[in-house]
Structure formats: structure tokens, C-alpha cells
Tab-separated table of C-alpha atoms in Angstrom:
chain	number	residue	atom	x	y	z
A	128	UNK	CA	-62.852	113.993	-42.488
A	129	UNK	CA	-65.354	112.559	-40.052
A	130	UNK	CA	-64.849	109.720	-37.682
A	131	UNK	CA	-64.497	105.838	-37.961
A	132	UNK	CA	-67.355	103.701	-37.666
A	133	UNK	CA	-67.215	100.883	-35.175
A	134	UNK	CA	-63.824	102.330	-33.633
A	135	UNK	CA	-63.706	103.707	-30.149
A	136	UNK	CA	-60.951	105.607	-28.771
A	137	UNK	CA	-60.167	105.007	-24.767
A	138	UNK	CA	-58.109	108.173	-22.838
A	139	UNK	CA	-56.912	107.321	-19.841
A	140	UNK	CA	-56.338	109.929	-17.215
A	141	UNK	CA	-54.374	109.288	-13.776
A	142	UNK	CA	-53.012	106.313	-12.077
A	143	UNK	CA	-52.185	102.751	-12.981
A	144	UNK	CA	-55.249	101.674	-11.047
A	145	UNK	CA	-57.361	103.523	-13.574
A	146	UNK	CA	-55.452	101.977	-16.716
A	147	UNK	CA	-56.514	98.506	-15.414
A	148	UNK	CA	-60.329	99.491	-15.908
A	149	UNK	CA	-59.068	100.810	-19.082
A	150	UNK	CA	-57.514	97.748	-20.070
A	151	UNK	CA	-61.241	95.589	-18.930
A	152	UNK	CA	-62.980	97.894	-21.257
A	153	UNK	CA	-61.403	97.631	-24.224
A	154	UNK	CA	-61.010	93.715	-23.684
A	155	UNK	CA	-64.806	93.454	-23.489
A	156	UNK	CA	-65.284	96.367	-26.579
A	157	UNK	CA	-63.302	94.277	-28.592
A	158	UNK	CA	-65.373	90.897	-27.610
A	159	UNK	CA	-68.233	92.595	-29.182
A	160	UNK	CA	-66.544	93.888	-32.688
A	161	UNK	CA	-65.438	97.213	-32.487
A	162	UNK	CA	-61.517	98.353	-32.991
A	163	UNK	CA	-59.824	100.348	-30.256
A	164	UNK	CA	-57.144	102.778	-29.369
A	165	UNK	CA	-55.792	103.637	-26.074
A	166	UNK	CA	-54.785	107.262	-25.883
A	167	UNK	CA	-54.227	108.393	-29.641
A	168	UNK	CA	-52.801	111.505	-30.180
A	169	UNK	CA	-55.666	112.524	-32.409
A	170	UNK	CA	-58.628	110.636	-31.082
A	171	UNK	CA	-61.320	109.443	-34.144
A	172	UNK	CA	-63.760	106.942	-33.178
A	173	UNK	CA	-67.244	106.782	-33.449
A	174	UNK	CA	-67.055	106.889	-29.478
A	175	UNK	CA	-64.433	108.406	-27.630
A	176	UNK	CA	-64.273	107.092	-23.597
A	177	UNK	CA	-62.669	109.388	-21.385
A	178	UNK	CA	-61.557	107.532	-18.282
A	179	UNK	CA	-61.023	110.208	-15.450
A	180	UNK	CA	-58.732	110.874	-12.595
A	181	UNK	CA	-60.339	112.741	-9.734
A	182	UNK	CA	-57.606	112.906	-6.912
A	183	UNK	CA	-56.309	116.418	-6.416
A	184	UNK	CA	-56.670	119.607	-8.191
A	185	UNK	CA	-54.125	119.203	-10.824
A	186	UNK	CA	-55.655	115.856	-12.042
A	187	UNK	CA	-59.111	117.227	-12.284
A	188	UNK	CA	-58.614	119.980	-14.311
A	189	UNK	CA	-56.661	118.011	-16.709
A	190	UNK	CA	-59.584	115.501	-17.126
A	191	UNK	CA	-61.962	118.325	-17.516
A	192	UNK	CA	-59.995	120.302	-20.164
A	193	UNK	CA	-59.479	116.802	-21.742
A	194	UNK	CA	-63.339	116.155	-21.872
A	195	UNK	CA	-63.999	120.222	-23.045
A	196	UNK	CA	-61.738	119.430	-25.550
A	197	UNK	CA	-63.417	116.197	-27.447
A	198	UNK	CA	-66.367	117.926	-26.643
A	199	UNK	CA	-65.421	120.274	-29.229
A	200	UNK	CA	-64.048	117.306	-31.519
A	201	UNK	CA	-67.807	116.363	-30.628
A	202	UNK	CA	-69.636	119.346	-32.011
A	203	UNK	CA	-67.183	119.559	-35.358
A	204	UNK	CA	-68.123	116.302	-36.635
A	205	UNK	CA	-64.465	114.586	-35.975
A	206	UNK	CA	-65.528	112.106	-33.295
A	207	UNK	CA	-69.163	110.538	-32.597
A	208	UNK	CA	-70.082	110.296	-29.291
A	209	UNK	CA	-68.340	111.005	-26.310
A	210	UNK	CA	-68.227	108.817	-23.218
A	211	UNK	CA	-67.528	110.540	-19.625
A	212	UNK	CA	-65.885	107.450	-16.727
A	213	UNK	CA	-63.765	107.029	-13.860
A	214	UNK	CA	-62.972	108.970	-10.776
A	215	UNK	CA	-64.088	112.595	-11.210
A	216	UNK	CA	-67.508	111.692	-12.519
A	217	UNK	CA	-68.155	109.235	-9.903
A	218	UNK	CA	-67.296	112.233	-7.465
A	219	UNK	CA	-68.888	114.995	-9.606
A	220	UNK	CA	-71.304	113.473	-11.874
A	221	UNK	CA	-74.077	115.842	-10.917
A	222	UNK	CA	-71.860	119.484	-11.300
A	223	UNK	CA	-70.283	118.045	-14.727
A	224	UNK	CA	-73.828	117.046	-16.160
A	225	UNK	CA	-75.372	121.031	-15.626
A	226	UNK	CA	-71.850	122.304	-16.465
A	227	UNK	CA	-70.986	120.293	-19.919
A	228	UNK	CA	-73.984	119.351	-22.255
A	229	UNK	CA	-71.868	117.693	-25.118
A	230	UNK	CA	-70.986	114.466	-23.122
A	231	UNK	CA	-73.792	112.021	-24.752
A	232	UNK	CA	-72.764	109.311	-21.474
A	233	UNK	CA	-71.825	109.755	-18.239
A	234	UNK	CA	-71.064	106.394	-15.692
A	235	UNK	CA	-68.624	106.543	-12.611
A	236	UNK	CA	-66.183	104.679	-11.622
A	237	UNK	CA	-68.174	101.039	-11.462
A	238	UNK	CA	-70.864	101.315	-13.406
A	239	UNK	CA	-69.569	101.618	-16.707
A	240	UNK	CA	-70.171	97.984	-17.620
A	241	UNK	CA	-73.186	99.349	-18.634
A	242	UNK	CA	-71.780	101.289	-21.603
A	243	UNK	CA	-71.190	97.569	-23.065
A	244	UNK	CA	-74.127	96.328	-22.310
A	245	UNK	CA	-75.968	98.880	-24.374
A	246	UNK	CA	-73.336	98.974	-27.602
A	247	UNK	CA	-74.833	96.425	-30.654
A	248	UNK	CA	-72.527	93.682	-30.335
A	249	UNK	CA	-71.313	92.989	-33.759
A	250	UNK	CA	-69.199	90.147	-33.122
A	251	UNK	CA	-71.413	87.428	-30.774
A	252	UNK	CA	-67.953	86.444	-29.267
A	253	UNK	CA	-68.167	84.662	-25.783
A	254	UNK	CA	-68.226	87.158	-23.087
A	255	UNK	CA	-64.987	87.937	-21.542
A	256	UNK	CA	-64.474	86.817	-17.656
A	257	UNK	CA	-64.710	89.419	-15.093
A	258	UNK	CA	-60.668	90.110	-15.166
A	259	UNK	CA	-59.936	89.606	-18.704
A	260	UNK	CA	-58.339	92.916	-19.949
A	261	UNK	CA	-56.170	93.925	-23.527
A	262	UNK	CA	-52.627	95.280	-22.327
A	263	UNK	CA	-52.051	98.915	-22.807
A	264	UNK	CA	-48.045	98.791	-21.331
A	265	UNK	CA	-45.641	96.796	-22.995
A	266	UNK	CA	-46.466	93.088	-23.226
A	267	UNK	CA	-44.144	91.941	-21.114
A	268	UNK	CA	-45.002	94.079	-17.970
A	269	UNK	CA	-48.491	94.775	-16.747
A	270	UNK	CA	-49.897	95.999	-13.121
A	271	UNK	CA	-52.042	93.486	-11.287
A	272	UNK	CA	-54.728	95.658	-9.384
A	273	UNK	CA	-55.569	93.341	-6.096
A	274	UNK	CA	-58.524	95.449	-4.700
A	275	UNK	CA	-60.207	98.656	-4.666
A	276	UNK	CA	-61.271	101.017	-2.264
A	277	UNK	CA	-60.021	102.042	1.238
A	278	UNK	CA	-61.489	102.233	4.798
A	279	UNK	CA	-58.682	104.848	5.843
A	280	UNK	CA	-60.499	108.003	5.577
A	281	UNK	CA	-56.692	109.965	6.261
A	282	UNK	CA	-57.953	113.586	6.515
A	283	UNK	CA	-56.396	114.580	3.309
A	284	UNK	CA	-57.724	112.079	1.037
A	285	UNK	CA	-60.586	111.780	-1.089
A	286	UNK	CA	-60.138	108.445	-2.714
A	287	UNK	CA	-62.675	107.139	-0.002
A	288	UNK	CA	-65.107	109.064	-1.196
A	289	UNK	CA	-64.682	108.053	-4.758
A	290	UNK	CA	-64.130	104.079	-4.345
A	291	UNK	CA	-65.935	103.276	-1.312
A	292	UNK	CA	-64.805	100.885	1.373
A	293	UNK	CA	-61.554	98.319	0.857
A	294	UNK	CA	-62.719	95.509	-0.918
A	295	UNK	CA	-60.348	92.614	-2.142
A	296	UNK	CA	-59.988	90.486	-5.501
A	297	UNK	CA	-60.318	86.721	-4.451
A	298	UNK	CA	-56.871	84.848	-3.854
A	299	UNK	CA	-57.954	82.107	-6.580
A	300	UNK	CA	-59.083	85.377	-9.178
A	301	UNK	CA	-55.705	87.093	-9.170
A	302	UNK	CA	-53.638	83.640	-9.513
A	303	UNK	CA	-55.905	82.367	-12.755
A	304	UNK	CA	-55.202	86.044	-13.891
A	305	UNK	CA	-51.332	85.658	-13.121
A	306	UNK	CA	-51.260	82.293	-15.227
A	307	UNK	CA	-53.163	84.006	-17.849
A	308	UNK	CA	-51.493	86.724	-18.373
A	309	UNK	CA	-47.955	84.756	-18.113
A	310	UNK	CA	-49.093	82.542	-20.981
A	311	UNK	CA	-49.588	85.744	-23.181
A	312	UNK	CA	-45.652	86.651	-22.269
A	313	UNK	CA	-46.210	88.584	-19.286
A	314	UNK	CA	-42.823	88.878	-16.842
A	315	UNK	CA	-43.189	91.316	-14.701
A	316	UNK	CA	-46.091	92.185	-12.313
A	317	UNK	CA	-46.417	95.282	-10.492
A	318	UNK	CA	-49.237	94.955	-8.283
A	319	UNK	CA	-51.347	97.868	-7.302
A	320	UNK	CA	-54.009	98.975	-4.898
A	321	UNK	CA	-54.500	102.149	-2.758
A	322	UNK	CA	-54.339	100.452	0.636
A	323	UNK	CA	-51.864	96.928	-0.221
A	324	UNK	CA	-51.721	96.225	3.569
A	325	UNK	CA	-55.236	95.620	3.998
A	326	UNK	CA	-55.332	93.208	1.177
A	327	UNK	CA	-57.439	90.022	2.408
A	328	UNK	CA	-58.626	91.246	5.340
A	329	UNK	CA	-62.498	91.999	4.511
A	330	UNK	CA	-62.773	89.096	2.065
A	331	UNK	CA	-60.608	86.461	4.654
A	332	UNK	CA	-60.767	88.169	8.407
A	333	UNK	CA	-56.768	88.584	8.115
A	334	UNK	CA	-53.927	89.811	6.079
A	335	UNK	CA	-53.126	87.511	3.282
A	336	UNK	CA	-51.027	89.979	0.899
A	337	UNK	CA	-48.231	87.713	2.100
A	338	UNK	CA	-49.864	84.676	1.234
A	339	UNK	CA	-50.922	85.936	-2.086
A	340	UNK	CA	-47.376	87.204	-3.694
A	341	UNK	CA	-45.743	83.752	-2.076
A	342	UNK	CA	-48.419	81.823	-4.591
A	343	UNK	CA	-47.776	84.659	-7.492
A	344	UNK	CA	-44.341	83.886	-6.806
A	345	UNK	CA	-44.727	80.143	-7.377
A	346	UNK	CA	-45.897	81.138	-10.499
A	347	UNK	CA	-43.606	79.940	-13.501
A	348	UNK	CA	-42.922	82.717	-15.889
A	349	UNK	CA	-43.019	85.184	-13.175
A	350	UNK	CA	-40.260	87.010	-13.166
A	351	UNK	CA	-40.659	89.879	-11.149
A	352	UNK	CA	-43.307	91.022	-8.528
A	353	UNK	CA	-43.525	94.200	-7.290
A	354	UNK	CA	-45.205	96.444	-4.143
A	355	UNK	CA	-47.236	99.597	-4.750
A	356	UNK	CA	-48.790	101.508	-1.894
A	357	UNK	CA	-48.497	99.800	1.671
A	358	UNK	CA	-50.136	101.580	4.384
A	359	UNK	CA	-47.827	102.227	7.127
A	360	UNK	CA	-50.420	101.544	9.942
A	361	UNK	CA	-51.074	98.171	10.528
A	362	UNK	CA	-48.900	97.055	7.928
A	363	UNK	CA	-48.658	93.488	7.252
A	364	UNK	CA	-44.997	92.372	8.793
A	365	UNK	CA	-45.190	88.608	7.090
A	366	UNK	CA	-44.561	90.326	3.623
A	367	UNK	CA	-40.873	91.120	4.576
A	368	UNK	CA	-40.056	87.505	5.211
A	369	UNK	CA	-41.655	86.551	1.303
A	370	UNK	CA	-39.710	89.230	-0.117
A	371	UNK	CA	-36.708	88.322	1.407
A	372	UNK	CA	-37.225	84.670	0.591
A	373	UNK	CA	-38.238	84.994	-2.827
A	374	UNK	CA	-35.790	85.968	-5.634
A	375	UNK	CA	-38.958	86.833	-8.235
A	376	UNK	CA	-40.049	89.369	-5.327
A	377	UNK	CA	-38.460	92.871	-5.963
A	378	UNK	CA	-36.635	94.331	-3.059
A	379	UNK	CA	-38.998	97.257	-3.897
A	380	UNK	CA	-41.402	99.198	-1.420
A	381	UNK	CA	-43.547	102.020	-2.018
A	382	UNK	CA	-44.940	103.294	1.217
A	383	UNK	CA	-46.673	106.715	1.468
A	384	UNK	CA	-45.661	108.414	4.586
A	385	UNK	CA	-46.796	111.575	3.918
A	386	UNK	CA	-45.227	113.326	7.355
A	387	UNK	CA	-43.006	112.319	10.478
A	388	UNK	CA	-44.462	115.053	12.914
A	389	UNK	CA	-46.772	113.537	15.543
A	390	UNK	CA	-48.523	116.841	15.371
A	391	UNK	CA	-49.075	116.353	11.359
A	392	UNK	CA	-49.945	112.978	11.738
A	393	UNK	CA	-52.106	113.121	14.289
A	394	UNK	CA	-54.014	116.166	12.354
A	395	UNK	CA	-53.837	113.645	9.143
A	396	UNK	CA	-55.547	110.823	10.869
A	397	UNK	CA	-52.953	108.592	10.109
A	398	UNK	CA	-53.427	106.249	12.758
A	399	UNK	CA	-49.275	106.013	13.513
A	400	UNK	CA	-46.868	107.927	15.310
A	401	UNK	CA	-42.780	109.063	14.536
A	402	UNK	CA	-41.736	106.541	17.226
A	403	UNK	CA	-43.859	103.886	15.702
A	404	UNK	CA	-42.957	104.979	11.866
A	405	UNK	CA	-39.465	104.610	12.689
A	406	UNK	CA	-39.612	101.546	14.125
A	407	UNK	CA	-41.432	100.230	11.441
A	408	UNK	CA	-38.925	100.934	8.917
A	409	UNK	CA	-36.161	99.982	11.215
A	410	UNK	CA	-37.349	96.343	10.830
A	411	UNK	CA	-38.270	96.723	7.404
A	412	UNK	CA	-34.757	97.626	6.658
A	413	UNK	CA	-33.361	94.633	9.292
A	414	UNK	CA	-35.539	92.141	7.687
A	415	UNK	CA	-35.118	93.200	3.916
A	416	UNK	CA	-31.530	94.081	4.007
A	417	UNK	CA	-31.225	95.264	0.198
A	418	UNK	CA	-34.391	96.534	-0.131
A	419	UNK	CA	-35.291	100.066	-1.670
A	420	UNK	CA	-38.165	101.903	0.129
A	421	UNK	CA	-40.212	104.812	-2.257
A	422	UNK	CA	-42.507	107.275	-0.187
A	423	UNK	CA	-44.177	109.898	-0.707
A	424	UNK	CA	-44.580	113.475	1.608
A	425	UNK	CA	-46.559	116.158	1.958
A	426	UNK	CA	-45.885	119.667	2.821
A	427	UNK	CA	-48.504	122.652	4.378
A	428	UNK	CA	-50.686	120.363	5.593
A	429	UNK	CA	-52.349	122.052	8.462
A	430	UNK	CA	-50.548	122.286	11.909
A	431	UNK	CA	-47.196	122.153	9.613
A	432	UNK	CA	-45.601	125.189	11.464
A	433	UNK	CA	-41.455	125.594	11.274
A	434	UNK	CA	-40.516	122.680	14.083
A	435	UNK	CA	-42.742	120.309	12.374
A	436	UNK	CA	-41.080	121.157	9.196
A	437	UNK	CA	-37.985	120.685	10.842
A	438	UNK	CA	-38.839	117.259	11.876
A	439	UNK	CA	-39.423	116.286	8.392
A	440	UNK	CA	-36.526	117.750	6.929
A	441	UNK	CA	-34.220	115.565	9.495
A	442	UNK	CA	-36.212	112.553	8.391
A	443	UNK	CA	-35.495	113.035	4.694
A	444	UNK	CA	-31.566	113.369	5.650
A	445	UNK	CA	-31.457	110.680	7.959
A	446	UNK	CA	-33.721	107.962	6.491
A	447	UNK	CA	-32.545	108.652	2.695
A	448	UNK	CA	-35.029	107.155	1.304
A	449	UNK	CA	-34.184	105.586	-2.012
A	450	UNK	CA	-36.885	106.733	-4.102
A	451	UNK	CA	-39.336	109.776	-3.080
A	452	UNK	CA	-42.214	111.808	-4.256
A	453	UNK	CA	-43.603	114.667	-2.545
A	454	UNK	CA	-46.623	117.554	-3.233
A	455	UNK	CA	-48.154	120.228	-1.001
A	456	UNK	CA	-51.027	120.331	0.361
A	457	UNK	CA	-53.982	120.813	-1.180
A	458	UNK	CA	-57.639	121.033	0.122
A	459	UNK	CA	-60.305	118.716	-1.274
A	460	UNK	CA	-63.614	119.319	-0.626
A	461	UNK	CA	-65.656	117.250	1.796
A	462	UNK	CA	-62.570	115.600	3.444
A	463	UNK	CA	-62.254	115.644	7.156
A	464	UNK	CA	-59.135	118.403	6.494
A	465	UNK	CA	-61.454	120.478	4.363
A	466	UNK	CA	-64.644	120.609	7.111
A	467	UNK	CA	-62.556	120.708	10.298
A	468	UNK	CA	-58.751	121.775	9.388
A	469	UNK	CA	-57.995	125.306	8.778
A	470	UNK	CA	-55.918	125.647	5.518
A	471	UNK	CA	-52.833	127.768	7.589
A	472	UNK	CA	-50.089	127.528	5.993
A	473	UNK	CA	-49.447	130.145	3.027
A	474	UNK	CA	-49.364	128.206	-0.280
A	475	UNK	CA	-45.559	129.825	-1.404
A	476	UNK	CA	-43.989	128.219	1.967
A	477	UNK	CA	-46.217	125.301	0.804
A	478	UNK	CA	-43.998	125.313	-2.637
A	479	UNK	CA	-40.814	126.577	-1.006
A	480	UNK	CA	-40.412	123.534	1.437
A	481	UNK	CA	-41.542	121.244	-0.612
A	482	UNK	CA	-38.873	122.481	-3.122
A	483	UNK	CA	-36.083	122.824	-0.375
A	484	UNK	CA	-37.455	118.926	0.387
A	485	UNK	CA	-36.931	117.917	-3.187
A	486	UNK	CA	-33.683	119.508	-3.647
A	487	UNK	CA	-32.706	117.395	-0.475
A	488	UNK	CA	-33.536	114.086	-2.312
A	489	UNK	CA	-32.388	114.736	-5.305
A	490	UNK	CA	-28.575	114.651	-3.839
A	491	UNK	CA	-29.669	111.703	-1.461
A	492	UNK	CA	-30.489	109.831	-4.498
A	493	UNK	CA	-27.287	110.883	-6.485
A	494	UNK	CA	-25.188	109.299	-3.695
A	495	UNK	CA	-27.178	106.066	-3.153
A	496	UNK	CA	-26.563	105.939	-7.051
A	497	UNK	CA	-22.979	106.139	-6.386
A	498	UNK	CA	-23.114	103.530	-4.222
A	499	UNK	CA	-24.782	101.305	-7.280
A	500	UNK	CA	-20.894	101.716	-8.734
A	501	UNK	CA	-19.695	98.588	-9.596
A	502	UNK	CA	-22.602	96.172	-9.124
A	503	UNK	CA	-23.801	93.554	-10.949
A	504	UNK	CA	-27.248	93.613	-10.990
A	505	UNK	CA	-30.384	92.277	-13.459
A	506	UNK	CA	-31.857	94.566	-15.727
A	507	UNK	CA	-35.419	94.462	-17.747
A	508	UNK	CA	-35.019	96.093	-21.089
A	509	UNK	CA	-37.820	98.988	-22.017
A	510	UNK	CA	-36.189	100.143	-25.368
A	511	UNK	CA	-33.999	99.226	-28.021
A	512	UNK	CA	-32.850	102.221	-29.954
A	513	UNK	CA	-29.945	102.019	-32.630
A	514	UNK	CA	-27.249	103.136	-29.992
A	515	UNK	CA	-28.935	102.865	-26.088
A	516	UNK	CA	-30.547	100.187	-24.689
A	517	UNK	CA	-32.691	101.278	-21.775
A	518	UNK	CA	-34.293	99.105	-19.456
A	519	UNK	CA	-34.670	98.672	-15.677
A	520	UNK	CA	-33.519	97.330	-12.554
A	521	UNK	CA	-36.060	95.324	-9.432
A	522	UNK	CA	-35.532	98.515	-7.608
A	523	UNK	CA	-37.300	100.904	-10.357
A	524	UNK	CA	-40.756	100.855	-10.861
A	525	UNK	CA	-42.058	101.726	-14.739
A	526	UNK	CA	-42.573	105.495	-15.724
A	527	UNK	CA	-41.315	106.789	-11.781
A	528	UNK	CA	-37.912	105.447	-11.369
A	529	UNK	CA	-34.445	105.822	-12.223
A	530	UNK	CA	-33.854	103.928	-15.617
A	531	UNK	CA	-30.554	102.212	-16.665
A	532	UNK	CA	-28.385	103.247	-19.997
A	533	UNK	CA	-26.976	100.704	-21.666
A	534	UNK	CA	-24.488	100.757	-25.022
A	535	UNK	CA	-25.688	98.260	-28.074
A	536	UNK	CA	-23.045	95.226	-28.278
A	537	UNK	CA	-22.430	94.170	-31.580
A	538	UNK	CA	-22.372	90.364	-30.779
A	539	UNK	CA	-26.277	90.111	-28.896
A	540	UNK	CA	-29.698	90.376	-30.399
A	541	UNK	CA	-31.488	92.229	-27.576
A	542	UNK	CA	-35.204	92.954	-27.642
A	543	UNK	CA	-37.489	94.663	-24.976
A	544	UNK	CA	-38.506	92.398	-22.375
A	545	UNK	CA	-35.148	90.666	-22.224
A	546	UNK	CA	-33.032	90.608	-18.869
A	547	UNK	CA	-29.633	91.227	-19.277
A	548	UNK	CA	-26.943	91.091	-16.083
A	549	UNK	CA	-25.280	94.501	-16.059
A	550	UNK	CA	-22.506	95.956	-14.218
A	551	UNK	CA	-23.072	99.148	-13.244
A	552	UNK	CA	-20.356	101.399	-14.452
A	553	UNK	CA	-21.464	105.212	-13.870
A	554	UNK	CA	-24.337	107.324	-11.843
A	555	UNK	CA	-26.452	110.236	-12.052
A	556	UNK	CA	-28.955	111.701	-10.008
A	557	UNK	CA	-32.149	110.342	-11.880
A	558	UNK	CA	-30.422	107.245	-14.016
A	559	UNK	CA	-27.727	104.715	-13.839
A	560	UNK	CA	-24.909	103.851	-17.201
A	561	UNK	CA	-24.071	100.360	-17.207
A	562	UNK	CA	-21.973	97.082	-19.426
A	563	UNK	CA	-23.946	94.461	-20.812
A	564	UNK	CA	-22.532	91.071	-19.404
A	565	UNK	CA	-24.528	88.441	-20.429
A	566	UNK	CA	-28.372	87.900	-21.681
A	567	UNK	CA	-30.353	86.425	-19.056
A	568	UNK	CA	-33.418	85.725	-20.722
């Protein structure tokens, strides 16, 4: 059947920081003439980009059986060219090019700009700015990526070794983005980076993530702003007054945690202690007094014997965290765990606490769900199907989080992006049932 001339197909592997270079790239590939899709089912383009995740095990071997297989597509005539980006070839470029000789590209993680430059531009449209980007998620929602990078270096983590240092998006950039973006129908903003509270602090000499979502806020259109990824060390304690101030700022944390055992920490390099973790979300709960806090955890990480596992266990049941992801341990090469850590702890009691963990959250979250009984609360729509109506409240982040279930009333033309208020009227563990009350917006 052959491929499509002048179409290029962009897969996107891992996080919602990736998607955002996504989204740049096929903004500027359509600038210059060519159709896109964004992760079709059966890719067909005379170039196929592969944007890859490079994190932990799991996600690179997906992105390399994803490239293997369009390499195939490659050598049967169904795509043209194939294009290698992102994380794992910014990490790995040099093993991947002796390893897999049908990739006709490969670029990391910041230099793919040059893919563009080289492509005949067959429209002679005006350049796109630096942060103009074509929506993949529904076009009322997006993520706002505020900078890249982190100076961290947690023992665990590779991400410093694939971005580099912390390095923040101007305060002025992200605003002219915001009003952009709102213009084109844009409500709600999820903002994303892998170290929020450091935000400002290389491009301004302090923290100015507060600063920045109090002018986002001020933003008309904005409907809904929401936190991805503090750092629990040094975290930036002028945030909680903003979010408790303004309405458009979801009551909505994510904060990896990762451990509670001053041991653990201390072997992660996470530059905090219990005492000084509990404390911190103490006054994060005194200050933010309906806020929901997601984390995630790790299990097996070296030093992790039974009292340490203990400790974390008690944390789970007595913080009850609202929302909360967790993985074991795994070692990544050329991280401070991997050249100085022995790997000690057997990877089934790896699995088996981390299960045990899991199963602990899951009936945490089923009774804070109960609790939800009776509320009244605001509600984005996602879907419309012929009987449900599914959509979300500020306290459940897109793709991750509980999602609300909703009958269709005869007497209201509902569409997804509306916001509804919604009384709660039943729980489950992972989703909430509720009665329309009134359309919103």
C-alpha cells in the first residue's frame, strides 16, 4: 500500500513532559506543509518520529520494541523514514546507533529542531515562536511545561543525566503562552516539570513558582491550574497561601516522596528527613485545608530492611494520602545507587511490599471516597457517551485519577469541556457516581 507523501506520523512514549515536545514538533511540521498524526494506531507517513521515554526499565524497552517495530514497517515499504528522539536516545544514542541500523535519524532530547531545519519546507509559513505547539489532549485541557531539567541528582534517578541541570521558562514566556492558548479554548492547565519547587530560582535567584501561578491565575479564561511534581526539599512554602487564595488554583498536590525512613532517605540523597517530611505536610495540610496531596513511593531501595519497611507502611496508614503511586526499585545505570549502593533487597519482597503497600491505598482511597458522599463539588466533563457523562473533579489529575460518573439529563446539552456542579451521590475505590445540578459553563 505504501506510505503517504508529505505526512509524518509523531509516537509519543512516556510522560506529559515529553508530549509537550511532541506537541512543538508537530506545530512547527505543520508551519512548513506537511500533515501529521500523533500516535496512530497504524502509523503511515513518509516519516515516522518516535519520541522516547528513557526513565526506568519498563519505559525503555517499550520505546525500543516500539522503534524495532517501525523499523520493520521501515524495511516493508509501509512507512518512509524513521525518526529516533527524546529521552532514551539522548541517554543511549551511541548503543542504539551500533545496535539498530534501520533508524535513518537519530537527535536527543534538544536537538531535534534540527530535524525541521533540514525537511523542504513546502509551505513558506512564518516560523512558529519558540512555545507555539498543536494540542494532542483535548482542546480544552493542555499541560504547561515550566522548565526542564533538575539539579537533584537523588541516587535513584536518572533524569539528570538525560536533561541536564534545572533550567526555567521565563515568567513573561509562560503567561503569553497561557493567553494564547486560552484564546484557542484552553480551561484547564496542568503545569508540569520534574523539579516544580525550583521553578525561578536559576533564571531569578529565588522561588517564583508562587508568583507565576498567582499571574496564570489572573488570567481570564483560566479555569483551573494545577501542581505536578514538587520537590519536598526546599519546597517553596508561598505556593500554599496562592492556592488557598485562588479559586482557579486546584487544591491538588503531587509530591514524590518516595520513602519516610531516615535510613532510605538518607541512602536516596534526598536532602530531607521523616521529622522534617512530616512537618512539611503538617503545614501543607494547616495551610491548604481541603487540599488533596498525590505521592509517589518506592520500595527495595537499598538499606530498605523490615523496620524501614515498617516505617513506611505506618506512614501510608497514618498520612492517607489521597492519591498515590508507587514502584520498586529498580537500578539504572550510572546513578549514584547503581556505582555505590548495593542492590540488597530480593526483587519478590521488592513486588510483595510494594503490593501489600498498594493494597493499603487502595482501601485508604475507598474511604476518603466515602467521605466525598454528599458533596457538591465542580466537575470538568472528559466524555459524552449516549448514557454516562464522565468528567473530573480539581482534585483528579487527567489519565491518573479517580474520574466522576455521571447519568445524561434529558433537559441539558452537555459537551466535553463543560463544568457542571455535581453532588456526589455514591463511591468506589478508583471513581466517584454523581447528579448533575446545574451547568456551570
Amino acid at each position: 500500500m505504501g506510505f503517504r507523501k508529505n505526512h509524518i506520523d509523531i509516537i509519543s512514549m512516556g510522560c506529559s513532559k515529553n508530549l509537550v515536545d511532541s506537541e512543538r514538533l508537530i506545530r512547527r511540521l505543520e508551519a512548513k506543509g506537511y500533515t501529521t498524526s500523533h500516535d496512530s494506531e497504524i502509523p503511515d507517513g513518509e516519516y515516522v518520529v518516535v519520541n522516547t521515554c528513557g526513565f526506568i526499565a519498563d519505559a525503555k524497552e517499550e520505546s525500543i520494541e516500539m522503534i524495532l517495530a517501525l523499523e520493520q514497517m521501515r524495511e516493508e515499504g509501509e512507512i518512509g523514514r524513521l525518526i529516533v528522539m527524546g529521552c532514551l536516545s539522548e541517554r543511549y544514542m551511541k548503543e542504539l546507533k551500533e545496535e539498530i541500523k534501520g533508524v535513518d535519524r537519530w537527535y536527543g532530547k534538544f536537538d531535534w529542531k534540527d530535524f525541521i531545519e533540514k525537511l523542504p519546507d513546502r509551505s513558506g509559513a512564518e516560523k512558529p515562536r519558540e512555545w507555539e505547539r498543536t494540542l494532542t489532549t483535548p482542546p480544552y485541557s493542555t499541560y504547561m511545561k515550566i522548565s526542564e531539567g533538575c539539579n537533584r541528582m537523588c541516587a535513584f534517578c536518572a533524569i539528570p543525566l538525560i536533561t541536564g541541570r534545572h533550567t526555567s521558562r521565563s515568567i513573561d514566556e509562560i503567561l503569553e503562552e497561557t493567553r494564547q492558548l486560552v484564546s484557542e479554548g484552553v480551561k484547564e492547565f496542568n503545569v508540569i516539570a520534574q523539579d516544580l519547587s525550583s521553578y525561578g530560582l536559576d533564571l531569578y535567584g529565588e522561588h517564583k513558582l508562587a508568583e507565576l501561578i498567582d499571574r496564570m491565575a489572573d488570567i481570564e479564561g483560566v479555569e483551573w491550574i494545577r501542581l505536578h511534581y514538587a520537590y519536598p526539599a526546599d519546597f517553596p512554602m508561598d505556593i500554599l497561601e496562592v492556592m488557598n487564595r485562588r479559586e482557579n488554583v486546584c487544591k491538588y498536590l503531587d509530591i514524590a516522596l518516595q520513602h519516610i525512613s531516615d535510613k532510605v532517605l538518607s541512602n536516596m540523597r534526598r536532602h530531607i528527613t521523616k521529622e522534617e517530611t512530616l512537618a512539611l505536610l503538617a503545614e501543607i495540610r494547616r495551610r491548604v485545608p481541603d487540599i488533596k496531596i498525590r505521592t509517589t513511593l518506592m520500595t527495595g531501595f537499598p538499606g530498605e530492611d523490615e523496620e524501614a519497611f515498617k516505617e513506611l507502611k505506618e506512614f501510608v496508614r497514618s498520612q492517607r494520602f489521597d492519591r498515590m503511586g508507587a514502584f520498586a526499585y529498580s537500578e539504572e545505570e550510572d546513578t549514584y545507587a547503581a556505582r555505590h549502593l548495593e542492590d540488597n533487597v530480593d526483587p519478590e519482597v521488592k513486588q510483595k511490599r510494594l503490593d501489600e503497600i498498594m493494597e493499603m491505598q487502595e482501601s485508604i482511597s475507598d474511604e476518603l471516597n466515602v467521605e466525598l458522599v454528599g458533596r457538591e463539588v465542580k466537575v470538568l466533563v472528559d466524555s459524552v457517551d449516549e448514557d454516562q457523562i464522565t468528567g473530573r473533579t480539581q482534585w483528579d489529575s487527567p489519565e491518573v485519577d479517580p474520574e466522576v460518573l455521571m447519568s445524561v439529563p434529558e433537559e441539558m446539552d452537555i459537551n466535553p469541556g463543560d463544568f457542571l456542579k455535581v453532588k456526589i451521590t455514591a463511591s468506589y475505590p478508583f471513581e466517584l457516581a454523581g447528579e448533575i445540578l446545574e451547568k456551570l459553563s
